[in-house]
Each structure stands twice: as C-alpha cells, then as structure tokens.
C-alpha cells in the first residue's frame, strides 16, 4: 500500500516537473528596452554684443520752413522766373510785378527833394546874412526869426521828401518777389498777366525747405522721463525714420537718420501722449513733407548683452527658462528677461558661446536626447532688424 502511494507521488512530481519544463521552453524571450529616440532641434550660439534699445512711434514729416509767397503790393504779374518744383535759394528772384507807376512816384519824390534842398540852401544863406545884420540892427529881430522858421520848414520838407523816396524804394523792391527761404517751389496758382492783390490768400506758390527736414511724432506719456533724459544728454539721441514699417520696425525702408531736437511743453490729456520732434539731414530728399513714417529712437545701449530670438525663451509658471544643449542632452536653465525688443530679447543666466534650442522645445524636457539639425548653429545678431 505504501509502495503504491510512493509511486503516485513520484508520478505527480514528474508531471509537475515536465509542465514546468514545457512552460520554460515555450515562454517568450524578455524584450529589451529600446534606446530613447533623439528629438530633432534647431539651435543658436549665444554671443555677447552691444545692443541698442529702441522705442517706436508714428510721425509725419514737416518742413522746417514753408512759406506762401504772396505779393506785398497790388499790381500786374509781369514775369515768373522759376519753374514749379525748382530748387531755389534764399534771395533768389522768383517773379516781378509791373513797377512803372512806382518808378514814376520815386522820380517825383526825388525831384521834390531836389527842389526843397535848393530852397533850403538859399534860406540858409539868407539866414547867415540876417544874423550879421542883426548885430548892427540892420534888420529887425522879427525878420531874422521868420527866416529861421523858413529854414526849419524847408528842412522838414526835405526830410519828408526823403521819406517819400525811401517809401517808394521799398514799394519798388516789392515789385521783385524773392524767395524768403532755401527750398523747393510748389505748384503755382496764378499765371503771368494776372492782377495781384495783397489780400490774395492763395499767393503765387509755396517755397518749402526740404533739407534739413523734421519729423513730428507722438509717444505714450510714460516715455516722458526717458525723452527728458535724451534731450538733456549732450550726445544727441539718434532717430531713424522708415516707410512701410510697423511700430516695431520689423519691415520697411530706411529713409533717413537724424536726432531728437524737441519735446512738447505739455501732454495731450485726451490721448495720454506727448509730441516730440526730430531733425534729419535730407540731402537724398527721401523724406517729404506730409509723409507718414515710423520713427525709432535709441533710448539706451546695453554693453555686452546676451541677445536671443524670442523663440528661445520659454515661459514657466513663474519664471523664464531656456533649453541649453550639453552634448546630446538638454538641460533647462532659468534666465532673467532683461529687455524684450522687436525680434530680439536680452537675457541673463547664460553665457556667450552657450548653444540654446530655438525650435523643437515642445517635445523637450530636462535630460532629453536631442539631434541638432544639419545646419550650423546660428549666431544671433547684435541689433534687431529695423
């Protein structure tokens, strides 16, 4: 009986061992963990450079001197000596008015002066003679006094005649219309042969100074302390003017470079802005009166600044950070945002030469394996694009 139980136990044990061997032989081989996939990224190499800071606004181009040329006397316009659009200098003869009647009045005044001067000479000679005669009582004192009065009267007459001559000469000068400023002649409103009056408001044409020229613009009132510092700085604050650019100066053509010359004496309470003016050399004449432009004012210069594109800096819950490449891994580095400009940010927390990720951050986390794209690392530019 015991032998049968032992046989049964042995058979059971053999069955268990056989099943275990079969399971071990048939179980799948353990899978090996695949190495992590490298994430493709684009990078830049940080460099330290001097970077100017700018503020931007919209302004309009203004002439420093624009004059409506009007007649100062009534008369017929006899000659126009300049063409529309012509450049003229201050003092150049622009047009003439008929001067015949004024010349006649001038000749008459000169003749009257000659007559009064001749009469005065005779009266003076008689006055001297009468003075000698009064010593010996040759004539009465009354006669002498009358002669003295005549001399005084003739002197006054001569002075009046001279004043008439001076007035006629002034009137004659008005028949020659000269340019009061150096500039460009505008479109004329009258032709030769028209009768001009001093009361005509339109004038003949305008002469507008083009070089130098000014731009007037408005900035938020918060910029007042900065503008005051710039206007008081002996180093004149540089200003650039663009056309076709947005307020960040990202696009557009540079029309000229000038300097800040004036800030207004009051803030516009309705708009919360303050007006300012900059002056530009305009030899190329790209700036034209009335043109709307975007102005960029350099407000500061950061020495040895670390500049990166905005795509480099990531925003965490309460801080900014960047991904720095170290070998084939990345690490998150907390940075301080110093300045956000147009297309470029100035940061602290990294150093020149660091390679930072500029594209592909959405798939990254600290310690991720990365594969830098084939093109070489970009070096960030010192100044934002205008």
CSV table of C-alpha atoms in Angstrom, one decimal:
chain,number,residue,atom,x,y,z
A,1,UNK,CA,0.0,0.0,0.0
A,2,UNK,CA,2.8,2.3,0.9
A,3,UNK,CA,4.6,1.4,-2.3
A,4,UNK,CA,1.6,2.4,-4.4
A,5,UNK,CA,1.4,5.8,-2.6
A,6,UNK,CA,5.0,6.5,-3.3
A,7,UNK,CA,4.6,5.6,-6.9
A,8,UNK,CA,1.6,8.0,-7.2
A,9,UNK,CA,3.6,10.8,-5.5
A,10,UNK,CA,6.5,10.3,-7.8
A,11,UNK,CA,4.3,10.3,-10.9
A,12,UNK,CA,2.7,13.6,-9.7
A,13,UNK,CA,6.1,15.1,-9.2
A,14,UNK,CA,7.3,14.1,-12.6
A,15,UNK,CA,4.2,15.6,-14.2
A,16,UNK,CA,4.8,18.9,-12.4
A,17,UNK,CA,8.4,19.0,-13.5
A,18,UNK,CA,7.5,18.2,-17.0
A,19,UNK,CA,4.9,21.0,-17.1
A,20,UNK,CA,7.4,23.5,-15.6
A,21,UNK,CA,10.0,22.5,-18.2
A,22,UNK,CA,7.5,22.8,-21.0
A,23,UNK,CA,6.4,26.4,-19.8
A,24,UNK,CA,10.0,27.5,-19.5
A,25,UNK,CA,10.7,26.2,-23.0
A,26,UNK,CA,7.7,27.9,-24.5
A,27,UNK,CA,7.7,31.3,-22.7
A,28,UNK,CA,8.6,34.3,-24.9
A,29,UNK,CA,12.0,35.8,-24.5
A,30,UNK,CA,12.1,39.0,-22.4
A,31,UNK,CA,12.0,42.2,-24.6
A,32,UNK,CA,15.0,44.6,-24.4
A,33,UNK,CA,14.1,48.3,-23.8
A,34,UNK,CA,14.8,50.4,-27.0
A,35,UNK,CA,17.2,53.3,-26.6
A,36,UNK,CA,15.4,56.7,-26.4
A,37,UNK,CA,14.7,58.4,-29.8
A,38,UNK,CA,16.7,61.7,-30.3
A,39,UNK,CA,14.5,64.7,-30.8
A,40,UNK,CA,15.5,67.0,-33.7
A,41,UNK,CA,16.0,70.6,-32.7
A,42,UNK,CA,17.4,73.8,-34.1
A,43,UNK,CA,19.9,75.8,-32.1
A,44,UNK,CA,21.7,79.1,-31.9
A,45,UNK,CA,25.1,80.1,-30.4
A,46,UNK,CA,24.8,83.0,-28.0
A,47,UNK,CA,27.3,85.9,-28.4
A,48,UNK,CA,27.8,89.0,-26.3
A,49,UNK,CA,27.5,92.3,-28.2
A,50,UNK,CA,26.5,95.9,-27.7
A,51,UNK,CA,22.8,96.2,-28.3
A,52,UNK,CA,20.8,99.4,-28.7
A,53,UNK,CA,17.3,99.7,-27.3
A,54,UNK,CA,14.6,101.5,-29.3
A,55,UNK,CA,11.2,102.8,-28.9
A,56,UNK,CA,8.9,103.4,-31.9
A,57,UNK,CA,6.1,105.6,-33.0
A,58,UNK,CA,4.2,107.0,-35.9
A,59,UNK,CA,5.1,110.5,-37.1
A,60,UNK,CA,4.6,112.9,-40.0
A,61,UNK,CA,7.3,114.7,-42.0
A,62,UNK,CA,7.3,118.5,-41.6
A,63,UNK,CA,9.3,121.2,-43.3
A,64,UNK,CA,11.3,123.4,-41.0
A,65,UNK,CA,10.3,126.4,-43.2
A,66,UNK,CA,7.4,126.6,-45.6
A,67,UNK,CA,6.4,130.0,-46.9
A,68,UNK,CA,3.4,131.0,-49.0
A,69,UNK,CA,4.8,133.6,-51.5
A,70,UNK,CA,2.3,136.5,-51.6
A,71,UNK,CA,2.6,140.0,-53.2
A,72,UNK,CA,3.2,142.9,-50.9
A,73,UNK,CA,1.8,145.4,-53.3
A,74,UNK,CA,-1.1,145.4,-55.9
A,75,UNK,CA,-0.1,145.1,-59.5
A,76,UNK,CA,0.1,143.1,-62.7
A,77,UNK,CA,2.3,139.9,-62.6
A,78,UNK,CA,4.7,140.6,-65.4
A,79,UNK,CA,7.2,137.7,-65.1
A,80,UNK,CA,7.6,134.3,-63.4
A,81,UNK,CA,11.2,133.4,-63.3
A,82,UNK,CA,11.1,129.9,-61.7
A,83,UNK,CA,9.5,126.7,-62.7
A,84,UNK,CA,7.3,124.5,-60.5
A,85,UNK,CA,9.4,122.1,-58.5
A,86,UNK,CA,12.6,124.1,-58.9
A,87,UNK,CA,15.1,124.3,-56.1
A,88,UNK,CA,15.8,127.9,-55.1
A,89,UNK,CA,18.0,129.7,-52.6
A,90,UNK,CA,17.0,132.4,-50.2
A,91,UNK,CA,17.1,135.7,-52.0
A,92,UNK,CA,16.6,134.3,-55.5
A,93,UNK,CA,14.3,136.3,-57.7
A,94,UNK,CA,11.0,134.4,-58.3
A,95,UNK,CA,8.7,136.9,-60.1
A,96,UNK,CA,8.2,140.5,-61.0
A,97,UNK,CA,5.3,142.9,-60.8
A,98,UNK,CA,4.7,146.0,-63.0
A,99,UNK,CA,6.8,148.8,-61.4
A,100,UNK,CA,6.2,151.7,-63.8
A,101,UNK,CA,3.9,153.7,-61.6
A,102,UNK,CA,6.1,153.2,-58.6
A,103,UNK,CA,9.2,154.3,-60.5
A,104,UNK,CA,7.3,157.4,-61.6
A,105,UNK,CA,6.4,158.2,-57.9
A,106,UNK,CA,10.0,157.6,-57.0
A,107,UNK,CA,11.2,160.1,-59.6
A,108,UNK,CA,8.7,162.6,-58.5
A,109,UNK,CA,9.8,162.3,-54.9
A,110,UNK,CA,13.4,162.7,-55.9
A,111,UNK,CA,12.6,165.9,-57.8
A,112,UNK,CA,10.7,167.3,-54.9
A,113,UNK,CA,13.6,166.5,-52.7
A,114,UNK,CA,15.9,168.4,-55.0
A,115,UNK,CA,13.6,171.4,-55.1
A,116,UNK,CA,13.3,171.5,-51.3
A,117,UNK,CA,17.1,171.1,-50.9
A,118,UNK,CA,17.7,174.0,-53.3
A,119,UNK,CA,15.2,176.2,-51.4
A,120,UNK,CA,16.9,175.2,-48.1
A,121,UNK,CA,20.3,176.3,-49.4
A,122,UNK,CA,19.0,179.7,-50.3
A,123,UNK,CA,17.3,180.1,-47.0
A,124,UNK,CA,20.4,179.1,-45.1
A,125,UNK,CA,22.5,181.7,-46.9
A,126,UNK,CA,19.9,184.4,-46.1
A,127,UNK,CA,19.8,183.3,-42.5
A,128,UNK,CA,23.5,183.8,-42.2
A,129,UNK,CA,23.2,187.3,-43.8
A,130,UNK,CA,20.4,188.2,-41.5
A,131,UNK,CA,22.3,187.1,-38.5
A,132,UNK,CA,25.2,189.5,-39.4
A,133,UNK,CA,22.7,192.3,-39.9
A,134,UNK,CA,21.1,191.9,-36.6
A,135,UNK,CA,24.4,192.8,-34.9
A,136,UNK,CA,24.1,196.4,-36.3
A,137,UNK,CA,20.4,196.4,-36.1
A,138,UNK,CA,20.3,196.3,-39.9
A,139,UNK,CA,17.1,194.2,-39.7
A,140,UNK,CA,14.6,193.5,-37.0
A,141,UNK,CA,14.7,190.5,-34.8
A,142,UNK,CA,11.3,189.5,-36.2
A,143,UNK,CA,12.7,189.3,-39.7
A,144,UNK,CA,15.5,187.1,-38.5
A,145,UNK,CA,13.1,184.8,-36.6
A,146,UNK,CA,10.9,184.5,-39.7
A,147,UNK,CA,13.9,183.4,-41.8
A,148,UNK,CA,14.9,180.9,-39.1
A,149,UNK,CA,11.4,179.4,-39.2
A,150,UNK,CA,11.6,179.2,-43.0
A,151,UNK,CA,14.9,177.3,-42.7
A,152,UNK,CA,13.3,174.8,-40.3
A,153,UNK,CA,10.3,174.4,-42.5
A,154,UNK,CA,12.4,173.7,-45.6
A,155,UNK,CA,14.5,171.1,-43.6
A,156,UNK,CA,11.3,169.4,-42.6
A,157,UNK,CA,10.1,169.4,-46.2
A,158,UNK,CA,13.4,167.9,-47.3
A,159,UNK,CA,13.1,165.2,-44.7
A,160,UNK,CA,9.5,164.5,-45.9
A,161,UNK,CA,10.7,164.2,-49.5
A,162,UNK,CA,13.5,161.8,-48.4
A,163,UNK,CA,10.9,159.7,-46.6
A,164,UNK,CA,8.8,159.6,-49.7
A,165,UNK,CA,11.8,158.4,-51.6
A,166,UNK,CA,12.5,155.7,-49.1
A,167,UNK,CA,8.9,154.6,-49.1
A,168,UNK,CA,8.9,154.5,-52.9
A,169,UNK,CA,12.1,152.5,-52.9
A,170,UNK,CA,10.5,150.0,-50.6
A,171,UNK,CA,7.5,149.7,-52.8
A,172,UNK,CA,9.8,149.3,-55.8
A,173,UNK,CA,11.6,146.4,-54.0
A,174,UNK,CA,8.2,144.7,-53.6
A,175,UNK,CA,7.9,144.5,-57.3
A,176,UNK,CA,10.7,141.9,-57.2
A,177,UNK,CA,9.4,138.9,-55.4
A,178,UNK,CA,12.3,137.0,-53.9
A,179,UNK,CA,12.4,133.7,-52.1
A,180,UNK,CA,12.5,134.1,-48.3
A,181,UNK,CA,13.9,130.6,-47.7
A,182,UNK,CA,16.0,128.0,-49.5
A,183,UNK,CA,13.7,125.2,-50.7
A,184,UNK,CA,11.6,123.8,-53.5
A,185,UNK,CA,8.9,125.7,-55.4
A,186,UNK,CA,5.4,124.3,-55.3
A,187,UNK,CA,2.6,124.3,-57.8
A,188,UNK,CA,1.8,127.9,-58.8
A,189,UNK,CA,-1.8,129.2,-58.5
A,190,UNK,CA,-1.6,132.2,-61.0
A,191,UNK,CA,-0.1,132.9,-64.4
A,192,UNK,CA,1.7,135.9,-65.8
A,193,UNK,CA,-0.6,138.8,-66.7
A,194,UNK,CA,-2.9,138.4,-63.7
A,195,UNK,CA,-3.6,141.4,-61.4
A,196,UNK,CA,-2.3,140.6,-57.9
A,197,UNK,CA,-3.6,142.0,-54.7
A,198,UNK,CA,-2.1,142.0,-51.3
A,199,UNK,CA,-5.3,140.4,-49.9
A,200,UNK,CA,-5.0,137.3,-52.1
A,201,UNK,CA,-4.8,134.4,-49.6
A,202,UNK,CA,-3.6,131.7,-52.1
A,203,UNK,CA,-0.4,133.5,-53.1
A,204,UNK,CA,1.6,132.7,-56.1
A,205,UNK,CA,3.1,129.4,-54.8
A,206,UNK,CA,4.8,128.0,-51.8
A,207,UNK,CA,8.5,127.5,-51.2
A,208,UNK,CA,9.2,124.6,-48.8
A,209,UNK,CA,12.5,123.8,-47.3
A,210,UNK,CA,13.4,120.1,-47.9
A,211,UNK,CA,16.9,119.8,-46.4
A,212,UNK,CA,17.2,119.7,-43.4
A,213,UNK,CA,13.7,118.5,-42.5
A,214,UNK,CA,11.8,117.5,-39.4
A,215,UNK,CA,9.5,114.6,-38.2
A,216,UNK,CA,6.9,115.2,-35.6
A,217,UNK,CA,5.6,112.2,-33.7
A,218,UNK,CA,3.8,111.2,-30.5
A,219,UNK,CA,4.8,108.7,-27.8
A,220,UNK,CA,3.0,107.5,-24.7
A,221,UNK,CA,3.2,109.8,-21.7
A,222,UNK,CA,5.2,107.1,-19.8
A,223,UNK,CA,8.1,107.9,-22.1
A,224,UNK,CA,8.4,111.5,-20.8
A,225,UNK,CA,11.2,110.8,-18.3
A,226,UNK,CA,13.2,108.9,-21.0
A,227,UNK,CA,12.7,111.7,-23.5
A,228,UNK,CA,13.7,114.3,-21.0
A,229,UNK,CA,16.9,112.4,-20.3
A,230,UNK,CA,17.6,112.1,-24.0
A,231,UNK,CA,17.0,115.8,-24.8
A,232,UNK,CA,19.3,116.8,-21.9
A,233,UNK,CA,22.1,114.5,-23.0
A,234,UNK,CA,25.0,116.2,-24.9
A,235,UNK,CA,25.1,113.1,-27.1
A,236,UNK,CA,22.1,113.7,-29.3
A,237,UNK,CA,19.7,110.8,-29.3
A,238,UNK,CA,19.7,109.1,-32.7
A,239,UNK,CA,16.4,108.7,-34.5
A,240,UNK,CA,15.6,106.6,-37.6
A,241,UNK,CA,12.7,107.1,-40.0
A,242,UNK,CA,11.2,104.3,-42.0
A,243,UNK,CA,8.3,104.0,-44.5
A,244,UNK,CA,6.1,100.9,-44.7
A,245,UNK,CA,7.2,99.7,-41.2
A,246,UNK,CA,5.0,98.7,-38.3
A,247,UNK,CA,5.6,100.2,-34.9
A,248,UNK,CA,8.1,97.5,-34.1
A,249,UNK,CA,10.2,98.5,-37.1
A,250,UNK,CA,10.2,94.9,-38.4
A,251,UNK,CA,9.8,95.9,-42.0
A,252,UNK,CA,10.2,99.0,-44.2
A,253,UNK,CA,12.8,101.1,-45.9
A,254,UNK,CA,15.1,103.4,-44.0
A,255,UNK,CA,14.5,107.0,-45.2
A,256,UNK,CA,16.9,108.9,-43.0
A,257,UNK,CA,18.8,109.2,-39.7
A,258,UNK,CA,18.5,112.2,-37.5
A,259,UNK,CA,18.5,113.3,-33.9
A,260,UNK,CA,15.9,114.3,-31.3
A,261,UNK,CA,15.5,118.1,-31.0
A,262,UNK,CA,12.4,118.9,-29.1
A,263,UNK,CA,9.7,117.6,-26.8
A,264,UNK,CA,6.4,119.5,-26.4
A,265,UNK,CA,5.7,121.6,-23.3
A,266,UNK,CA,2.6,119.7,-22.4
A,267,UNK,CA,0.9,116.2,-22.6
A,268,UNK,CA,-2.3,115.7,-24.5
A,269,UNK,CA,-4.7,114.8,-21.8
A,270,UNK,CA,-7.2,113.3,-24.3
A,271,UNK,CA,-4.8,110.8,-25.8
A,272,UNK,CA,-2.2,110.5,-23.0
A,273,UNK,CA,0.6,111.1,-25.4
A,274,UNK,CA,3.4,113.7,-25.8
A,275,UNK,CA,4.6,115.2,-29.0
A,276,UNK,CA,8.3,115.3,-29.9
A,277,UNK,CA,10.3,116.4,-33.0
A,278,UNK,CA,13.4,115.1,-34.6
A,279,UNK,CA,15.6,116.8,-37.3
A,280,UNK,CA,17.1,115.0,-40.3
A,281,UNK,CA,19.6,115.8,-42.9
A,282,UNK,CA,17.8,115.1,-46.1
A,283,UNK,CA,20.2,115.5,-49.0
A,284,UNK,CA,18.7,112.5,-50.7
A,285,UNK,CA,15.2,114.0,-50.3
A,286,UNK,CA,13.6,110.7,-49.3
A,287,UNK,CA,11.7,112.5,-46.5
A,288,UNK,CA,8.9,114.6,-48.0
A,289,UNK,CA,6.6,117.0,-46.2
A,290,UNK,CA,3.4,115.3,-45.2
A,291,UNK,CA,4.7,111.8,-45.4
A,292,UNK,CA,3.7,109.3,-42.6
A,293,UNK,CA,6.7,107.4,-41.3
A,294,UNK,CA,7.7,105.1,-38.5
A,295,UNK,CA,10.3,106.5,-36.2
A,296,UNK,CA,12.7,104.6,-34.0
A,297,UNK,CA,14.5,106.3,-31.2
A,298,UNK,CA,17.5,104.8,-29.5
A,299,UNK,CA,16.8,105.1,-25.8
A,300,UNK,CA,19.7,103.1,-24.4
A,301,UNK,CA,22.7,100.9,-25.2
A,302,UNK,CA,23.3,97.6,-23.4
A,303,UNK,CA,27.0,96.7,-23.4
A,304,UNK,CA,28.0,93.0,-23.9
A,305,UNK,CA,24.3,92.0,-23.9
A,306,UNK,CA,23.3,88.4,-24.5
A,307,UNK,CA,20.7,88.5,-27.2
A,308,UNK,CA,18.4,85.7,-28.4
A,309,UNK,CA,15.4,85.4,-30.6
A,310,UNK,CA,12.0,85.3,-28.8
A,311,UNK,CA,11.5,81.7,-29.7
A,312,UNK,CA,14.4,80.7,-27.5
A,313,UNK,CA,12.9,81.8,-24.2
A,314,UNK,CA,10.2,79.6,-22.7
A,315,UNK,CA,7.7,80.7,-20.1
A,316,UNK,CA,7.2,78.6,-17.0
A,317,UNK,CA,4.7,79.0,-14.2
A,318,UNK,CA,6.6,81.9,-12.6
A,319,UNK,CA,9.9,82.1,-14.5
A,320,UNK,CA,11.5,82.1,-17.9
A,321,UNK,CA,13.9,79.4,-18.9
A,322,UNK,CA,15.8,78.1,-22.0
A,323,UNK,CA,17.0,74.7,-23.1
A,324,UNK,CA,20.8,74.5,-23.3
A,325,UNK,CA,22.4,71.7,-25.3
A,326,UNK,CA,25.1,69.8,-23.5
A,327,UNK,CA,26.5,67.0,-25.7
A,328,UNK,CA,23.4,65.1,-26.9
A,329,UNK,CA,21.3,66.1,-23.9
A,330,UNK,CA,19.5,69.3,-23.0
A,331,UNK,CA,19.1,71.0,-19.6
A,332,UNK,CA,16.6,73.6,-18.6
A,333,UNK,CA,18.3,76.9,-17.4
A,334,UNK,CA,16.4,79.6,-15.6
A,335,UNK,CA,17.0,83.0,-17.2
A,336,UNK,CA,16.1,86.6,-16.4
A,337,UNK,CA,14.4,88.6,-19.1
A,338,UNK,CA,16.2,92.0,-19.2
A,339,UNK,CA,14.5,93.5,-22.3
A,340,UNK,CA,12.1,92.5,-25.0
A,341,UNK,CA,12.6,94.2,-28.3
A,342,UNK,CA,11.5,93.9,-31.8
A,343,UNK,CA,12.5,90.4,-32.8
A,344,UNK,CA,15.2,90.0,-30.1
A,345,UNK,CA,15.3,89.5,-26.3
A,346,UNK,CA,18.1,90.4,-23.9
A,347,UNK,CA,18.5,87.8,-21.2
A,348,UNK,CA,20.7,86.9,-18.2
A,349,UNK,CA,21.6,83.5,-16.8
A,350,UNK,CA,23.6,82.0,-19.7
A,351,UNK,CA,27.0,82.9,-21.1
A,352,UNK,CA,28.4,83.7,-24.5
A,353,UNK,CA,29.0,80.5,-26.5
A,354,UNK,CA,26.2,78.5,-25.0
A,355,UNK,CA,24.1,76.6,-27.5
A,356,UNK,CA,20.4,77.1,-27.0
A,357,UNK,CA,17.4,75.4,-28.6
A,358,UNK,CA,15.4,77.8,-30.8
A,359,UNK,CA,13.0,75.3,-32.3
A,360,UNK,CA,11.5,72.0,-31.1
A,361,UNK,CA,11.1,72.8,-27.4
A,362,UNK,CA,7.6,71.4,-27.2
A,363,UNK,CA,8.9,67.8,-27.1
A,364,UNK,CA,11.7,68.5,-24.7
A,365,UNK,CA,12.2,68.0,-21.0
A,366,UNK,CA,15.3,68.2,-18.9
A,367,UNK,CA,17.6,65.3,-19.9
A,368,UNK,CA,16.0,64.7,-23.3
A,369,UNK,CA,18.3,63.4,-26.0
A,370,UNK,CA,18.4,65.7,-29.0
A,371,UNK,CA,19.7,65.7,-32.5
A,372,UNK,CA,20.8,69.1,-33.8
A,373,UNK,CA,19.7,69.8,-37.3
A,374,UNK,CA,22.4,69.7,-40.0
A,375,UNK,CA,22.9,73.4,-40.5
A,376,UNK,CA,25.5,75.0,-38.2
A,377,UNK,CA,24.3,76.9,-35.1
A,378,UNK,CA,23.1,80.4,-35.8
A,379,UNK,CA,24.8,83.3,-34.2
A,380,UNK,CA,22.3,85.9,-33.0
A,381,UNK,CA,22.7,89.4,-34.4
A,382,UNK,CA,23.7,92.3,-32.2
A,383,UNK,CA,20.9,94.7,-33.3
A,384,UNK,CA,17.2,93.8,-34.0
A,385,UNK,CA,16.1,94.1,-37.6
A,386,UNK,CA,14.8,97.5,-38.5
